[in-house]
Amino acid sequence: MSASGADNRSTGPGGVPRGGRLFLAVLCGGADRPGAELGGLTPFEAAATPHLDALARRGSSAALEVIAPDVPPESDSGAMALLGYDPITHYTGRGPLEGLGMDFWQPDGYSVAFRVNFASWDPVTRRLDRRTSRDLDEDDQTTLVEEITERVSLPDGVAFRLTGFGRHRGILALTSDTVPLSGKVTNTDPGFVSRGPFGVPVNAPAATPATCVPFDDAPAAATTAELVNRFVAASAEVMQASAVNARRRDLGRRAANLLLVRDAGDTLPRLAGFTERTGLSLSMYGQVPAERGLAHLIGARFTRSRPARGQSEPDYYRQLLPELLADPADAVFVHLKGPDEPGHDGRPHDKVRAVEEIDAHFVGPLVEALTEQDTLVVTCDHATPCELGIHSPDLVPAVAVGPRIAADAVTEFGEKAALGGSLGARRASDLLAVLLAGPDGRRR
């Protein structure tokens, strides 16, 4: 952070120095476990991160439990927790936030929304690829969505909205003015099971897609399960016959011929406004529709931010930084996706590279541009250990530097080092309260 002389100004809402801002940088899935390929180190520990390590020496660290020991977070629930809303209390499922984030939610009447995977299913070999090898072109995905939207219909009184993004990801919403719908239905995606409102990844999922069934005896749940199964079957016929998949087969690629749905929900979380709770305005930068939905609920400004097609991560960070610094909000939340996919794919060396790029091209320049009145926090929304390839409930490291944060004895950024920190937050939902506490430890 650049020097700016002594700060004689009074504090603003929440104890943040007037004129200073709060930056919360979230490294998606960055936390990990020690691995043999990295000599018994985690990617954070193996990576060359001089700027993150300098923050650790100047500030205070913590190892945060994002939700609970038995609940692996996703990006939306992790963001909710880091912004001070405990998911155990407030979370109603990923589907509703995704649906709201895409403007698919119907405020009057009935809505149920799902997270979707564009998958590949071969009934002959009984091989299911839940993510279509992660090589579905964005244009081809758009074509499939358009074909499904044009050719699939549901019973009178029920409409669907579908979108795709991020190669294999998508969102489905069912809405109706007159037909009651329910989120109390199971996933067709065998890679996730429902634990209350949380979708929990399965370490060794079944090799076949599941049938959607109701969780309870309510007629709305039975109706919704029937609609889901009908939609999945009808959309599979369209996808199987698509020229997109004929071309993929000719190229030796797996057909994207099945939609897997999970994380159903029919109720939006009820959340107090961020400014109402903290006295600070908030701006969020991310690429997940559920984050946009969360921003809408808490009154934050949302900017969709991701690398352009063909753009390198370092170039993206160089483009992003001026936008963050020019943002007028008191608090700025930014979600950086880089480390997550190497974790899902079991590529620890690529995860190290992703962390090093963030350190060199994002953290370093950001620290240089901030003032002594600003507060910077770097942490993760969840762990994606390379040995698992899925999210886990492992603790995530956090470091905070700012004018009201005393330095502790931690000298590097990483999972093990953070255990020795004294930041004072044990759970992610406690972090904001600690950062915004006054000098006597009480919230201003």
XYZ file of C-alpha atoms in Angstrom:
444
model
C 0.000 0.000 0.000
C 1.384 3.372 -0.928
C 2.374 5.738 1.845
C 0.134 8.719 2.461
C 1.170 10.214 5.787
C -0.559 10.005 9.134
C -4.314 9.382 9.176
C -5.957 11.997 11.391
C -9.440 11.509 9.994
C -12.347 10.200 12.002
C -13.747 6.766 11.394
C -16.804 6.154 9.260
C -19.498 3.497 9.641
C -18.279 0.208 11.071
C -14.933 1.613 12.188
C -13.515 1.812 8.657
C -11.409 5.002 8.430
C -13.245 7.738 6.571
C -11.692 7.844 3.111
C -10.437 4.252 3.388
C -12.113 1.325 1.671
C -12.404 -2.416 2.221
C -11.268 -4.792 -0.538
C -12.127 -8.477 -0.229
C -10.323 -10.665 -2.794
C -11.657 -14.220 -2.923
C -9.503 -16.868 -4.618
C -12.000 -19.470 -5.786
C -11.183 -22.946 -4.533
C -7.643 -21.899 -3.662
C -7.340 -23.839 -0.408
C -6.013 -27.381 -0.788
C -4.263 -30.283 0.947
C -0.586 -31.292 0.959
C 0.190 -33.422 -2.084
C 2.988 -35.745 -3.107
C 3.377 -34.039 -6.497
C 4.282 -30.837 -4.659
C 6.626 -32.460 -2.150
C 4.070 -32.591 0.633
C 3.001 -28.960 0.175
C -0.265 -27.348 -0.844
C -0.398 -25.179 -3.984
C -0.396 -22.047 -1.799
C 2.686 -23.315 0.042
C 4.480 -24.446 -3.119
C 3.760 -21.296 -5.098
C 6.096 -18.300 -5.212
C 3.848 -15.656 -3.615
C 6.031 -12.795 -2.400
C 3.126 -10.327 -2.264
C 0.762 -12.620 -0.319
C 3.613 -13.496 2.043
C 4.357 -9.806 2.561
C 0.702 -9.265 3.479
C 0.972 -12.094 6.006
C 3.993 -10.436 7.627
C 2.275 -7.031 7.773
C -1.176 -8.155 8.791
C -3.098 -10.789 10.666
C -4.160 -14.241 9.510
C -6.845 -16.800 10.256
C -7.908 -20.277 9.166
C -11.631 -19.983 8.485
C -14.383 -22.569 8.600
C -16.579 -21.402 5.739
C -19.842 -23.106 6.765
C -19.543 -26.248 8.909
C -17.214 -29.254 9.230
C -19.579 -31.466 7.230
C -20.792 -28.944 4.622
C -18.544 -28.295 1.588
C -19.228 -24.708 0.462
C -19.938 -23.622 -3.086
C -19.087 -20.195 -4.445
C -22.484 -18.697 -3.604
C -22.674 -19.976 -0.032
C -19.004 -19.096 0.460
C -19.614 -15.540 -0.722
C -22.667 -15.283 1.510
C -20.587 -16.320 4.515
C -17.676 -13.984 3.736
C -20.104 -11.066 3.505
C -21.360 -11.782 7.016
C -24.512 -13.837 6.358
C -24.297 -17.262 7.988
C -25.443 -19.857 5.404
C -26.559 -22.197 8.183
C -29.211 -19.582 9.015
C -29.933 -17.985 5.651
C -29.143 -20.338 2.759
C -32.102 -21.803 0.847
C -30.188 -23.587 -1.915
C -28.113 -22.712 -4.941
C -30.990 -22.971 -7.399
C -32.914 -19.927 -6.155
C -29.846 -17.658 -6.200
C -28.909 -18.887 -9.683
C -32.461 -18.347 -10.940
C -32.665 -14.875 -9.449
C -29.231 -14.041 -10.853
C -30.492 -14.819 -14.357
C -33.793 -12.941 -13.850
C -35.610 -16.274 -14.149
C -37.374 -15.957 -10.791
C -41.079 -15.151 -10.880
C -41.938 -12.912 -7.912
C -45.640 -13.718 -8.166
C -46.766 -17.300 -8.530
C -44.425 -20.287 -8.210
C -40.771 -20.762 -9.090
C -38.255 -23.555 -8.646
C -34.710 -23.320 -9.991
C -31.807 -25.739 -10.449
C -28.126 -25.746 -11.236
C -27.500 -27.705 -14.444
C -24.606 -29.622 -15.956
C -24.388 -30.274 -19.684
C -23.318 -33.921 -19.570
C -22.487 -36.776 -21.905
C -24.311 -40.094 -21.460
C -23.722 -43.270 -23.464
C -26.470 -45.781 -22.621
C -24.593 -48.554 -24.458
C -21.338 -48.304 -22.510
C -23.211 -46.767 -19.562
C -20.562 -44.088 -19.308
C -21.546 -40.732 -17.837
C -19.282 -37.709 -18.158
C -20.886 -35.151 -15.855
C -19.048 -32.214 -17.480
C -18.789 -33.303 -21.144
C -14.990 -33.362 -20.793
C -15.124 -29.604 -20.076
C -14.672 -28.927 -23.799
C -18.141 -27.748 -24.840
C -17.685 -24.617 -26.924
C -19.651 -21.590 -25.753
C -21.274 -21.111 -29.151
C -22.284 -24.782 -29.306
C -23.719 -24.568 -25.807
C -25.780 -21.543 -26.853
C -27.059 -23.427 -29.889
C -28.151 -26.366 -27.728
C -29.993 -24.024 -25.354
C -31.775 -22.350 -28.269
C -32.804 -25.701 -29.756
C -34.143 -26.972 -26.429
C -36.025 -23.741 -25.828
C -37.608 -23.915 -29.272
C -38.540 -27.612 -29.318
C -39.357 -28.624 -25.736
C -42.668 -27.765 -24.142
C -44.142 -28.509 -20.727
C -47.802 -28.903 -19.730
C -50.080 -25.889 -19.905
C -49.465 -23.439 -17.109
C -45.770 -24.283 -16.628
C -42.896 -22.498 -18.383
C -39.158 -23.105 -18.305
C -36.113 -20.877 -18.773
C -32.702 -22.352 -19.519
C -29.235 -20.886 -19.933
C -25.718 -22.233 -20.275
C -22.372 -20.773 -19.245
C -18.836 -21.793 -18.352
C -18.615 -24.661 -20.877
C -20.640 -27.269 -18.976
C -22.669 -25.232 -16.502
C -26.239 -24.019 -16.741
C -29.377 -22.921 -14.908
C -32.926 -24.174 -15.280
C -36.035 -22.539 -13.800
C -39.620 -23.763 -13.864
C -42.304 -21.141 -13.244
C -46.079 -21.033 -13.105
C -48.870 -18.654 -12.160
C -51.196 -21.483 -11.188
C -49.325 -24.775 -10.679
C -47.637 -25.134 -7.263
C -43.966 -26.113 -7.575
C -41.545 -27.395 -4.942
C -37.807 -27.560 -4.389
C -38.241 -30.726 -2.314
C -37.010 -33.014 -5.086
C -33.848 -35.024 -5.594
C -31.002 -34.400 -8.027
C -30.629 -36.225 -11.310
C -26.909 -35.419 -11.055
C -25.306 -38.361 -9.178
C -22.350 -36.145 -8.283
C -24.337 -34.304 -5.605
C -26.672 -35.231 -2.773
C -28.873 -32.824 -0.862
C -28.221 -32.115 2.804
C -30.935 -29.678 3.749
C -30.490 -26.701 1.408
C -26.864 -27.597 0.657
C -25.654 -29.594 -2.314
C -22.879 -31.895 -1.113
C -20.492 -33.357 -3.714
C -20.039 -37.122 -3.851
C -16.467 -38.366 -3.943
C -17.272 -41.480 -6.019
C -20.580 -40.769 -7.785
C -22.675 -43.392 -9.507
C -21.910 -43.927 -13.174
C -25.511 -43.416 -14.292
C -27.877 -40.434 -14.159
C -30.572 -40.531 -11.498
C -34.326 -40.062 -11.715
C -35.840 -37.069 -9.950
C -38.156 -38.110 -7.110
C -39.970 -36.051 -4.455
C -38.499 -35.722 -0.976
C -41.937 -35.557 0.650
C -45.574 -36.437 0.014
C -46.651 -32.942 -0.983
C -48.421 -32.835 -4.358
C -46.216 -29.918 -5.450
C -43.080 -32.043 -5.003
C -44.577 -34.907 -7.019
C -45.604 -32.488 -9.769
C -42.138 -30.913 -9.880
C -40.338 -34.268 -10.022
C -42.575 -35.345 -12.919
C -41.887 -32.063 -14.742
C -38.138 -32.408 -14.246
C -38.078 -35.965 -15.591
C -40.204 -34.956 -18.565
C -37.961 -31.981 -19.320
C -34.743 -34.002 -18.984
C -36.046 -36.692 -21.348
C -37.371 -34.229 -23.927
C -34.245 -32.083 -23.895
C -32.065 -35.191 -24.268
C -33.884 -36.074 -27.492
C -33.239 -32.607 -28.858
C -29.579 -32.640 -27.850
C -28.984 -36.124 -29.234
C -30.314 -35.070 -32.647
C -28.500 -31.725 -32.735
C -25.983 -30.948 -35.442
C -23.742 -29.730 -32.628
C -23.367 -33.292 -31.387
C -23.076 -34.772 -34.878
C -20.068 -32.524 -35.338
C -18.652 -33.437 -31.934
C -18.930 -37.148 -32.754
C -17.176 -36.599 -36.077
C -14.336 -34.948 -34.164
C -14.108 -37.858 -31.738
C -15.589 -35.894 -28.853
C -18.329 -36.959 -26.502
C -21.817 -35.731 -27.306
C -23.330 -33.148 -24.943
C -26.633 -35.000 -24.860
C -28.001 -34.866 -21.307
C -28.848 -32.210 -18.727
C -28.193 -33.118 -15.107
C -30.071 -31.012 -12.542
C -29.300 -30.441 -8.884
C -29.727 -28.079 -5.930
C -33.427 -27.353 -6.395
C -34.992 -24.543 -4.399
C -38.300 -22.719 -4.357
C -37.590 -19.994 -1.794
C -35.268 -16.994 -1.890
C -33.183 -16.184 1.198
C -34.406 -13.303 3.324
C -31.359 -11.120 3.922
C -30.962 -7.692 5.458
C -29.301 -5.139 3.194
C -25.511 -4.938 3.405
C -25.566 -1.181 3.895
C -28.257 -1.515 6.533
C -26.099 -3.992 8.460
C -22.710 -2.326 8.052
C -23.227 1.294 6.994
C -21.083 0.574 3.906
C -21.973 0.453 0.242
C -20.918 -2.739 -1.515
C -19.856 -3.594 -5.056
C -19.376 -7.223 -6.157
C -17.363 -8.522 -9.117
C -17.854 -12.124 -10.208
C -18.938 -14.464 -12.969
C -21.412 -16.751 -11.196
C -25.116 -15.864 -11.663
C -25.774 -16.877 -8.062
C -23.458 -14.062 -6.946
C -25.567 -11.627 -8.947
C -28.628 -13.028 -7.207
C -26.970 -12.563 -3.820
C -25.976 -9.016 -4.734
C -29.579 -8.234 -5.661
C -30.864 -9.504 -2.315
C -28.408 -7.494 -0.197
C -28.526 -4.289 -2.252
C -25.039 -4.532 -3.740
C -23.967 -3.397 -7.198
C -22.897 -6.394 -9.308
C -20.465 -6.421 -12.226
C -20.046 -9.571 -14.286
C -16.315 -9.975 -14.607
C -14.430 -12.795 -16.286
C -11.649 -13.203 -18.850
C -12.787 -12.587 -22.411
C -12.571 -15.490 -24.804
C -8.899 -16.113 -25.495
C -7.745 -13.613 -22.871
C -5.026 -14.773 -20.485
C -5.541 -14.560 -16.756
C -2.711 -12.002 -16.288
C -4.201 -9.758 -18.988
C -7.600 -10.089 -17.328
C -6.169 -9.046 -13.956
C -4.491 -6.028 -15.533
C -7.832 -5.023 -17.039
C -9.783 -5.677 -13.833
C -7.611 -3.708 -11.414
C -8.412 -0.196 -12.691
C -12.134 -1.016 -12.523
C -11.839 -2.083 -8.885
C -9.801 0.941 -7.924
C -12.216 3.327 -9.641
C -15.270 1.744 -8.058
C -16.897 4.276 -5.679
C -18.220 1.669 -3.207
C -16.967 1.558 0.377
C -16.473 -2.211 0.141
C -15.406 -4.103 -2.996
C -15.753 -7.899 -3.259
C -13.980 -9.664 -6.150
C -14.176 -13.368 -6.973
C -11.191 -14.745 -8.931
C -11.890 -18.129 -10.494
C -8.319 -19.075 -11.470
C -7.321 -21.768 -8.920
C -10.620 -23.669 -8.882
C -10.631 -25.617 -12.142
C -7.103 -27.038 -11.722
C -8.328 -28.298 -8.348
C -11.335 -29.973 -9.958
C -9.113 -31.506 -12.644
C -6.439 -32.737 -10.222
C -3.672 -30.550 -11.706
C -1.642 -29.254 -8.731
C 1.138 -27.694 -10.808
C -1.405 -25.722 -12.839
C -3.019 -24.635 -9.579
C 0.373 -23.397 -8.377
C 0.685 -21.442 -11.615
C -2.781 -19.935 -11.164
C -1.906 -18.806 -7.637
C 1.405 -17.300 -8.793
C -0.365 -15.357 -11.536
C -2.807 -13.898 -9.022
C 0.046 -12.944 -6.704
C 2.152 -11.320 -9.419
C -0.505 -9.682 -11.571
C -3.298 -8.935 -9.120
C -2.240 -8.874 -5.467
C 1.051 -7.073 -6.015
C -0.325 -4.235 -8.172
C -3.417 -3.906 -5.969
C -1.337 -3.532 -2.806
C 0.817 -0.916 -4.518
C -2.253 1.101 -5.532
C -4.052 1.107 -2.181
C -3.545 3.731 0.497
C -2.689 3.326 4.160
C -6.340 3.989 4.986
C -7.561 1.010 2.950
C -8.130 -2.504 4.268
C -7.357 -5.554 2.127
C -8.426 -9.124 2.809
C -7.385 -12.127 0.718
C -9.056 -15.473 1.352
C -11.007 -18.297 -0.366
C -14.675 -19.168 -0.731
C -13.963 -22.895 -0.385
C -11.270 -25.533 -0.795
C -10.975 -27.608 -3.969
C -8.288 -30.176 -3.117
C -6.563 -31.643 -6.155
C -6.630 -35.106 -4.574
C -10.437 -34.991 -4.409
C -11.417 -32.989 -7.476
C -14.458 -31.669 -5.584
C -15.145 -29.002 -2.983
C -14.378 -29.882 0.624
C -15.187 -28.306 4.001
C -11.481 -27.809 4.816
C -10.441 -24.586 6.541
C -9.341 -21.792 4.200
C -6.542 -19.276 4.865
C -7.277 -15.581 5.232
C -5.025 -12.572 5.662
C -6.082 -9.012 6.453
C -4.017 -5.821 6.333
C -5.285 -2.394 7.293
C -4.948 0.553 9.657
C -6.946 -1.115 12.432
C -5.413 -4.593 12.146
C -2.443 -5.484 14.328
C 0.259 -7.704 12.859
C 0.676 -11.222 14.224
C 3.541 -13.714 14.003
C 2.521 -15.325 10.699
C 5.112 -14.799 7.952
C 3.610 -16.530 4.904
C 0.262 -17.146 3.249
C -0.962 -20.721 3.353
C -3.201 -23.232 5.063
C -0.794 -24.368 7.779
C 0.630 -20.900 8.476
C -2.850 -19.401 8.877
C -3.558 -21.717 11.806
C -1.119 -19.624 13.847
C -2.821 -16.319 13.073
C -4.611 -14.066 15.555
C -7.132 -12.236 13.345
C -9.904 -13.365 15.653
C -12.360 -14.882 13.176
C -13.037 -18.605 13.370
C -15.873 -18.820 10.844
C -16.158 -16.984 7.545
C -19.407 -15.325 8.624
C -17.520 -13.771 11.573
C -14.837 -12.186 9.391
C -16.653 -9.000 8.479
C -17.646 -8.304 12.082
C -14.006 -8.620 13.134
C -12.843 -6.303 10.362
C -15.467 -3.683 11.134
C -15.050 -3.732 14.897
C -13.938 -0.592 16.676
C -10.734 -0.405 18.737
C -12.592 -1.715 21.803
C -13.672 -4.823 19.854
C -17.298 -3.710 19.634
C -19.162 -3.006 16.430
C -19.465 0.679 15.694
